[in-house]
Structures are given as structure tokens and as C-alpha cells.
Amino acid sequence: MDDIQHIPDLMQAIGAQAKTAAKKLATATTVQKNKALMEAATALRASIPAIMEANTKDIEYGKAKNLSAAMIDRLLLNEDRIEAIAMGLEAIANLPDPVGDIMASWDRPNGLHISRVRVPLGVIGVIYESRPNVTADAGALCLKAGNAVILRGGSESFHSSTRIHGCLVEGLQKAGLPADAIQLVPTRDRAAVGEMLTMTGVIDIIVPRGGRSLVERVQTESRVPVFAHLEGICHVYVDEAADIEKAVAINLNAKMRRTGICGSSETLLVDVKAAAMLPAILEPLFSAGCEIRGDIQVQAADNRVKSATDTDWDTEYLDAILSVKMVDGVDDAITHIAAHSSGHTESIITENTETAEKFLNLVDSAIVMHNASTQFADGGEFGMGAEIGIATGRIHARGPVGLEQLTSFKYQVRGNGQTRP
Amino acid sequence: MDDIQHIPDLMQAIGAQAKTAAKKLATATTVQKNKALMEAATALRASIPAIMEANTKDIEYGKAKNLSAAMIDRLLLNEDRIEAIAMGLEAIANLPDPVGDIMASWDRPNGLHISRVRVPLGVIGVIYESRPNVTADAGALCLKAGNAVILRGGSESFHSSTRIHGCLVEGLQKAGLPADAIQLVPTRDRAAVGEMLTMTGVIDIIVPRGGRSLVERVQTESRVPVFAHLEGICHVYVDEAADIEKAVAINLNAKMRRTGICGSSETLLVDVKAAAMLPAILEPLFSAGCEIRGDIQVQAADNRVKSATDTDWDTEYLDAILSVKMVDGVDDAITHIAAHSSGHTESIITENTETAEKFLNLVDSAIVMHNASTQFADGGEFGMGAEIGIATGRIHARGPVGLEQLTSFKYQVRGNGQTRP
């Protein structure tokens, strides 16, 4: 099937099949959807040798393409990782089904009873790079929320994703659900991505999962609404009234727990009135191998601090590097964040509730925190069970995109003969 | 200012001003926003002669352009209509402010307290035709929800809208809010609309208000998400178990109360097992001057019934015309609706709760009703106070778009020093 079809025709056909499947899925029961996920997990476990064989082909292809060691590692599947994917499917099966939830209901003076009820969003397009596990994770989340999904994986994971997709389809079939509920674009041709981005009226939402260049391309070109974040330039602000122990622990965790995730902090802002806390905050960061790039005042505090340039305040390092700046209180911190944040996650460290509330109200990011690590910016940590990503847009979904964010709603109006005067 | 500027530059400047205003509005108090609306109402009443003078210019321009009598009437302002506009502003001032509402909140096992809080959407673009009252209505709704708005009115209402806009700005200034919170595009050049539709990153949502051709252009061309409905092909289904009195009253009301609104019914589906009710349902429609276009079975029931063609099932008449079809029970009705509805509003008339619930669950329209007139499809009738329109899309807003739908949200996370393990 690879690279032989006329891509627009292929994508039109996939889109039409997805729409048909979405109509059937809208009335699928929770039991059916969960059965599909559990059966897919079983199929995955039974297919470990076949998946690993497919993965070997991808690894060879990736090495021939001179992928970095980090990218090869993302691509690699082994028994443990396949087991983790299967457990991920079971975890999604165990999440509550959002479809049918009554989000709000009220009565009108004329006796009409109005309810806003969750329904599936429709058809979701997921465009991702070479992590084959996304095939299962994204497919399962979309299915659980009652949506049909069109998956377009990275070319390097083509064989692995195809094999994993086969297991998902097996699950769908065993549950009596349409096989087209989860489709994988069966070509490596990049033109398929361009087609997906223009399939308005067919695809309701596009979710890009991958690096900056992928997300940027999708955000720039897509005619379909997109749930995504381009980057996570997250800030921690240490206020004059900060508890020093919290400031030390949270800054170390926000930066160094995992430096490569979007919720890791990239800039530390310190109130000049809290300058005395700076050495205690920086020391464990240095010990953990973090490079510090500071403004002149921060450089003066420790000679290991390198000089920050203007671009540092707008840089997502995704690495053991932190930019540090002194600011004149919470208002100055809020102004800096407004100018440099990517609207993802910011945290204030203070024991002053009034200052904290000001920060929580005035900082316009998807997630604003008080006395907590920015690394909690995650659907699982929020109690949503799982997420398909984090959105920094303002429409429909913002912050972690979990099952609820993958739904729409409709109004049900129950009357007893009412006519409008 | 008219037709003399370089439109892309003009719109860029308006967009930048709107973004700046939106940042200030995000923290405007309810008292300030309400004061702006009340002061604008006062300014409107004080400006009646000036508005009527401006309106006279528009009417002359419209007559010179040979606008239809109906369009001239939409354009016309008189003392009563201006008073109604002022009262509309006061009504919006009296609605609850959605900004700051806690939509949901929960605690995590690690002690983090998470809240989802309503915030303004940002910058809204409203593109409308020649109803000058939309200038005030749309401007006020966007403002109350904390948004900056860019209004682009029809060229025929240019002078009236400019004068009304002046009153809104007066209100903003008296309340200490930025005058750029409500901007009116100061040119009749249609290129301004094209600019608005591509202002991603500046305008968060476009709302078109007007006829089919305007909405179609906006939906086709816009790169910015759109809240709209293209048409309202609304259905009433009379089930075997319908109460005949309800069926008669609701069908008359759904079609004839006002034929020109999007929630008026266009197609009546009658269960073959309820065929005996047909004469009683059709008689008052005939008496009210409604033309009936039916399939062969309906034609057989009454010789005044004209013959429906295939296109009738996909036609929004917005007139005293109703297409009528016999169907084989609720499943057949649902199938017909799935094929022909515009996804706006549909209603089932039945005393059988099970059948009603099936219809309410399986019909995939923004609004589904049981034993009620489709003409209730309206934000005011839903208790939302006012609406900027009805949306048939699935993203963010669906059904009546009121104040809540003109907001976004963010997450506030309150901790006491938590770090992520």
C-alpha cells in the first residue's frame, strides 16, 4: 500500500470511512468500547514477537537514515515497552466514559427541562512522530471518547505502528465496533499530512504530537482546529514572602525532575527582596548539573552563573539549563511572564495568599500554580487519567487534553407540549 | 477614514489595539463592565437625533443601491428601535458575569487543589450585514464576557453603526475601560473582511451574523475558528404515540410563529402509523397560509398538498412553506434527519418516553427536543439571557452562543510545596 496511491483520493476515502465509523461510535456502549480496548491489549501481548520483528525493520530504517541515538531509543520497542502499551490500553478502559454525561441541566419557567449532554467530537486526526506507542495511546483515548480517529505516524515507526494498529483493529472487531474507528494512514508519503490539514468538514480536530517543527507546521498550515502547544516556556516566580524550603525543593523539581518535558521550568524569576534565597536555590541546581544563565544581579550572586542574553528569556531549553532573572515584585514577574511565556504553565512560590491570588488571576497561561512544581502540568497528575497532549490555545481545550476535552455536547430539551408565544 | 487606507495595515493596527485592550479587559471588574454598558445606553438615548440623522444617510444610500424593502426595514432606526437597543445593553449589564466562575474544582491525593476557572476568550471578530443593532448587541455581549471585539458591519449601515459605536466607546471611557475594547472597522472596503478571516494569532473567534452567502464565505475562507450555522433545516417528527393536540399546536408554532428564523421547522416527518393525525395537523397550517409540499402519501391525504421534489428535503425555506414526508417509525425519522438536517434543531412529538429518549440520544443536532416547538432554539429561551447566534459546529460552542460560550478557561492549582515524584 505504501507510496503507490494517489494521496488525495486515499485520504478522501479514509475520511469518508472515518465519518461513517464516527456515526456508529456515537451510539457505541461503554461496555463495547472497553471490550475493544481490553481485547486490543490482549492482542498486543499475543503479538509481541510480530511487533518486535516489525520494530527491527523500523530500527534498521532509522539507523540507515542516521537518526540520533535519542530518536532510535524513542522508536525502540521491547517486551517491557509493549507490556506498558497494553497496560495503557487497560488503564483507558478503566477510565469513566465521558459520553452521555449531563454537564448541566436546568428548568425554564415554562416547564421546559434543558440538559447539556456530552457527545463525541466526531473525527480526530492525530499526526505524530516516531513514538510507536502513540498509535495505541491516541487511538485508545479517541475511541473511549466515542470518536473515530485517523492516525498518521512518523515514517520511521511505520512497521511498528502498522502492527500495533492491527491489534487495535482486532479489538474493535471483537467488540463489534467498526474497524474504521481507528485508521492508520497506510503510506509514508508526507503529502498525507498536508491533506489531513485541509480536511475541514471531515476531521473535526487535529492533534499534533511531536517536536517543535511538526507542531509549527500543523499550526501554520491547518485549516482544521488544532489542539497543541508549540513550546513550554514555564516560569517559577519566587516571591519575597516565599518559604525558602519550598522555593528550593520546587525549583529543583520543576527544572531537573525531567528536563525534556514541556512542563519543566525554563526561567526562574526571583523577587529582588528575596535575593538572599538565591544561593540556597541555585546550589542544588548546580549540584544536579544544571547550567544557570543569569542577569547581572544573578551573576553577582555566584561566579558559576553564566551570562544570559535576551534570547534566553524566550528559549525552551528542554535541557539542564535555567535562565534566572531578578524582578521587582509580583507585578514585574507578571509583566515578564506576559512578555515571554508560551502560555503553558507558571508557578508562584509565596506564603502570601493575596500575592498568590494576584498571580493566579493575572497570569494568562493554561495552568497557573501556587507553591507547586510546574512538572505537575500533566493530565494524569490532574486526575484526568490520561491525556493526548497539552493545549495552549483558548478554544475548546486548554491545558491537559483528556477524554472530556475530546468530546462535544448537545442540548436535550424535554417539554410537554410547549409552544413559543 | 473610508476607503483611503491600506487595508492590511489598518487591520493589523486594529488587531494590535484589540489585543492590548483584551489584556486590560481580562482584569476588568464586573462593576466596570456594567457601568460601560449602562453609560452606553444613556449615550444612545442622548444621541437619538444624531443616530437618526446618520441612519437617514444609510437609508438614502440603501435606496440608491436598490435594496429590497425588507433590507431597508432592517436598516431603519427610529426612536423605538433605538430605545430597544439601549434596553438590550441594560439587559446584558444585568446578566451574571461569567468571568471568574469556577467551572469545576477537585482535590488530588497529594493535596493539590485544582480549579477550572472561566476567563475571557480574547479577541472576537463579528462580521455582520446591515442590521445596525448588531453593533450594540454583539459589542455588549463580547464586552460583558471580557473580550475585545472587532466589529465589521455591513456597508449599508455604515453611518448608523459608526454613530452607535461612538456611544459604546463613550460608555467604555466613562467606565475607565480601554476605548479599543470595542472597535468598528472604519471602512466599507470589503477587503477588511478577508483580512479578518486570516488574522490567526490575533482574532480568537469569528462570528458571522447574516445571510447564507455571508456565512458560507466566512466558513469557507476563515483561518480563524468560526461560531455559526449555515442554515436551520429543522425537523418535527410526529410519532405513532403522539398526543394529537400537542402535534397540532407544536407544528403550527414551529412553522408559522415566525417563518424567517433559523429555528423554524422546514420539514414535518409523520409516522405512517400516525397518518390519521395528518389532516388535523395540516388544517391549521393551511388556514395560516402555509404551503404544504408532500410526498405521494401526503398528497393523497389532501388535494391542496403540492408535490415535493428531492430538493425540498434539503431546503431551508425561511418562508410559509413546509415539506411533509411519511416515515416508517422513529428509526426511519432518525435516518432521514441524519441525511437532511443541518444539525440545528429537531423535535419529536410522542407520549412514548422510550421512543423520545431514543430520538434525543440518536439525533446528532445541536438541539434535540421532545414535545416542544423548535422555535425555542434561542439563547433567551434557554435562559442564557442573550445570544450572539446559534452554532452548529462541534468545537467549543454548539447551540445558542451566549456569554459562557464567549469565554475560555484556565486551571488554577493551589499547593503547599508539592514536587512531582
mmCIF file of N, CA, C and O in Angstrom, chain B residues 34 37-42 45 83-95 140 144:
data_model
loop_
_atom_site.group_PDB
_atom_site.id
_atom_site.type_symbol
_atom_site.label_atom_id
_atom_site.label_comp_id
_atom_site.label_asym_id
_atom_site.label_seq_id
_atom_site.Cartn_x
_atom_site.Cartn_y
_atom_site.Cartn_z
ATOM 1 N N ASN B 34 -20.260 46.620 33.606
ATOM 2 C CA ASN B 34 -21.676 47.001 33.648
ATOM 3 C C ASN B 34 -21.853 48.511 33.521
ATOM 4 O O ASN B 34 -22.787 48.979 32.863
ATOM 5 N N LEU B 37 -21.695 49.500 29.980
ATOM 6 C CA LEU B 37 -22.920 49.170 29.242
ATOM 7 C C LEU B 37 -24.049 50.139 29.583
ATOM 8 O O LEU B 37 -24.789 50.591 28.703
ATOM 9 N N MET B 38 -24.193 50.469 30.854
ATOM 10 C CA MET B 38 -25.252 51.388 31.269
ATOM 11 C C MET B 38 -24.990 52.798 30.711
ATOM 12 O O MET B 38 -25.909 53.477 30.251
ATOM 13 N N GLU B 39 -23.720 53.214 30.748
ATOM 14 C CA GLU B 39 -23.373 54.539 30.212
ATOM 15 C C GLU B 39 -23.580 54.566 28.690
ATOM 16 O O GLU B 39 -23.975 55.593 28.128
ATOM 17 N N ALA B 40 -23.314 53.463 28.048
ATOM 18 C CA ALA B 40 -23.537 53.407 26.602
ATOM 19 C C ALA B 40 -25.029 53.533 26.300
ATOM 20 O O ALA B 40 -25.423 54.196 25.325
ATOM 21 N N ALA B 41 -25.852 52.895 27.134
ATOM 22 C CA ALA B 41 -27.312 53.014 26.947
ATOM 23 C C ALA B 41 -27.748 54.468 27.103
ATOM 24 O O ALA B 41 -28.563 54.982 26.314
ATOM 25 N N THR B 42 -27.206 55.118 28.109
ATOM 26 C CA THR B 42 -27.513 56.533 28.324
ATOM 27 C C THR B 42 -27.078 57.369 27.118
ATOM 28 O O THR B 42 -27.819 58.236 26.631
ATOM 29 N N ARG B 45 -29.464 56.958 24.186
ATOM 30 C CA ARG B 45 -30.717 57.711 24.324
ATOM 31 C C ARG B 45 -30.468 59.200 24.075
ATOM 32 O O ARG B 45 -31.303 59.885 23.483
ATOM 33 N N GLU B 83 -34.426 52.920 21.390
ATOM 34 C CA GLU B 83 -34.739 52.618 22.788
ATOM 35 C C GLU B 83 -34.569 51.111 23.055
ATOM 36 O O GLU B 83 -34.031 50.706 24.096
ATOM 37 N N ALA B 84 -35.008 50.301 22.103
ATOM 38 C CA ALA B 84 -34.864 48.846 22.268
ATOM 39 C C ALA B 84 -33.387 48.447 22.337
ATOM 40 O O ALA B 84 -33.008 47.560 23.110
ATOM 41 N N ILE B 85 -32.577 49.105 21.539
ATOM 42 C CA ILE B 85 -31.137 48.818 21.571
ATOM 43 C C ILE B 85 -30.562 49.182 22.947
ATOM 44 O O ILE B 85 -29.792 48.430 23.550
ATOM 45 N N ALA B 86 -30.961 50.344 23.452
ATOM 46 C CA ALA B 86 -30.487 50.789 24.776
ATOM 47 C C ALA B 86 -30.933 49.805 25.855
ATOM 48 O O ALA B 86 -30.145 49.439 26.752
ATOM 49 N N MET B 87 -32.174 49.340 25.764
ATOM 50 C CA MET B 87 -32.660 48.370 26.755
ATOM 51 C C MET B 87 -31.891 47.044 26.639
ATOM 52 O O MET B 87 -31.661 46.362 27.643
ATOM 53 N N GLY B 88 -31.517 46.707 25.417
ATOM 54 C CA GLY B 88 -30.708 45.495 25.221
ATOM 55 C C GLY B 88 -29.382 45.588 25.953
ATOM 56 O O GLY B 88 -28.930 44.621 26.573
ATOM 57 N N LEU B 89 -28.758 46.766 25.901
ATOM 58 C CA LEU B 89 -27.492 46.959 26.618
ATOM 59 C C LEU B 89 -27.702 46.808 28.123
ATOM 60 O O LEU B 89 -26.898 46.174 28.819
ATOM 61 N N GLU B 90 -28.790 47.388 28.614
ATOM 62 C CA GLU B 90 -29.068 47.278 30.053
ATOM 63 C C GLU B 90 -29.331 45.828 30.459
ATOM 64 O O GLU B 90 -28.923 45.391 31.539
ATOM 65 N N ALA B 91 -30.018 45.104 29.586
ATOM 66 C CA ALA B 91 -30.295 43.693 29.895
ATOM 67 C C ALA B 91 -28.987 42.909 30.002
ATOM 68 O O ALA B 91 -28.836 42.044 30.879
ATOM 69 N N ILE B 92 -28.048 43.198 29.121
ATOM 70 C CA ILE B 92 -26.758 42.491 29.174
ATOM 71 C C ILE B 92 -25.980 42.900 30.429
ATOM 72 O O ILE B 92 -25.328 42.070 31.071
ATOM 73 N N ALA B 93 -26.094 44.167 30.813
ATOM 74 C CA ALA B 93 -25.463 44.599 32.071
ATOM 75 C C ALA B 93 -26.022 43.816 33.253
ATOM 76 O O ALA B 93 -25.309 43.516 34.212
ATOM 77 N N ASN B 94 -27.306 43.464 33.169
ATOM 78 C CA ASN B 94 -27.934 42.765 34.289
ATOM 79 C C ASN B 94 -27.693 41.254 34.303
ATOM 80 O O ASN B 94 -28.069 40.576 35.260
ATOM 81 N N LEU B 95 -27.064 40.730 33.268
ATOM 82 C CA LEU B 95 -26.756 39.296 33.256
ATOM 83 C C LEU B 95 -25.569 39.016 34.174
ATOM 84 O O LEU B 95 -24.709 39.864 34.363
ATOM 85 N N ALA B 140 -21.740 44.527 23.074
ATOM 86 C CA ALA B 140 -22.029 44.427 24.507
ATOM 87 C C ALA B 140 -21.801 43.014 25.032
ATOM 88 O O ALA B 140 -21.234 42.825 26.112
ATOM 89 N N LYS B 144 -19.127 42.075 27.911
ATOM 90 C CA LYS B 144 -19.540 41.518 29.196
ATOM 91 C C LYS B 144 -18.754 40.254 29.517
ATOM 92 O O LYS B 144 -18.443 39.979 30.688
#
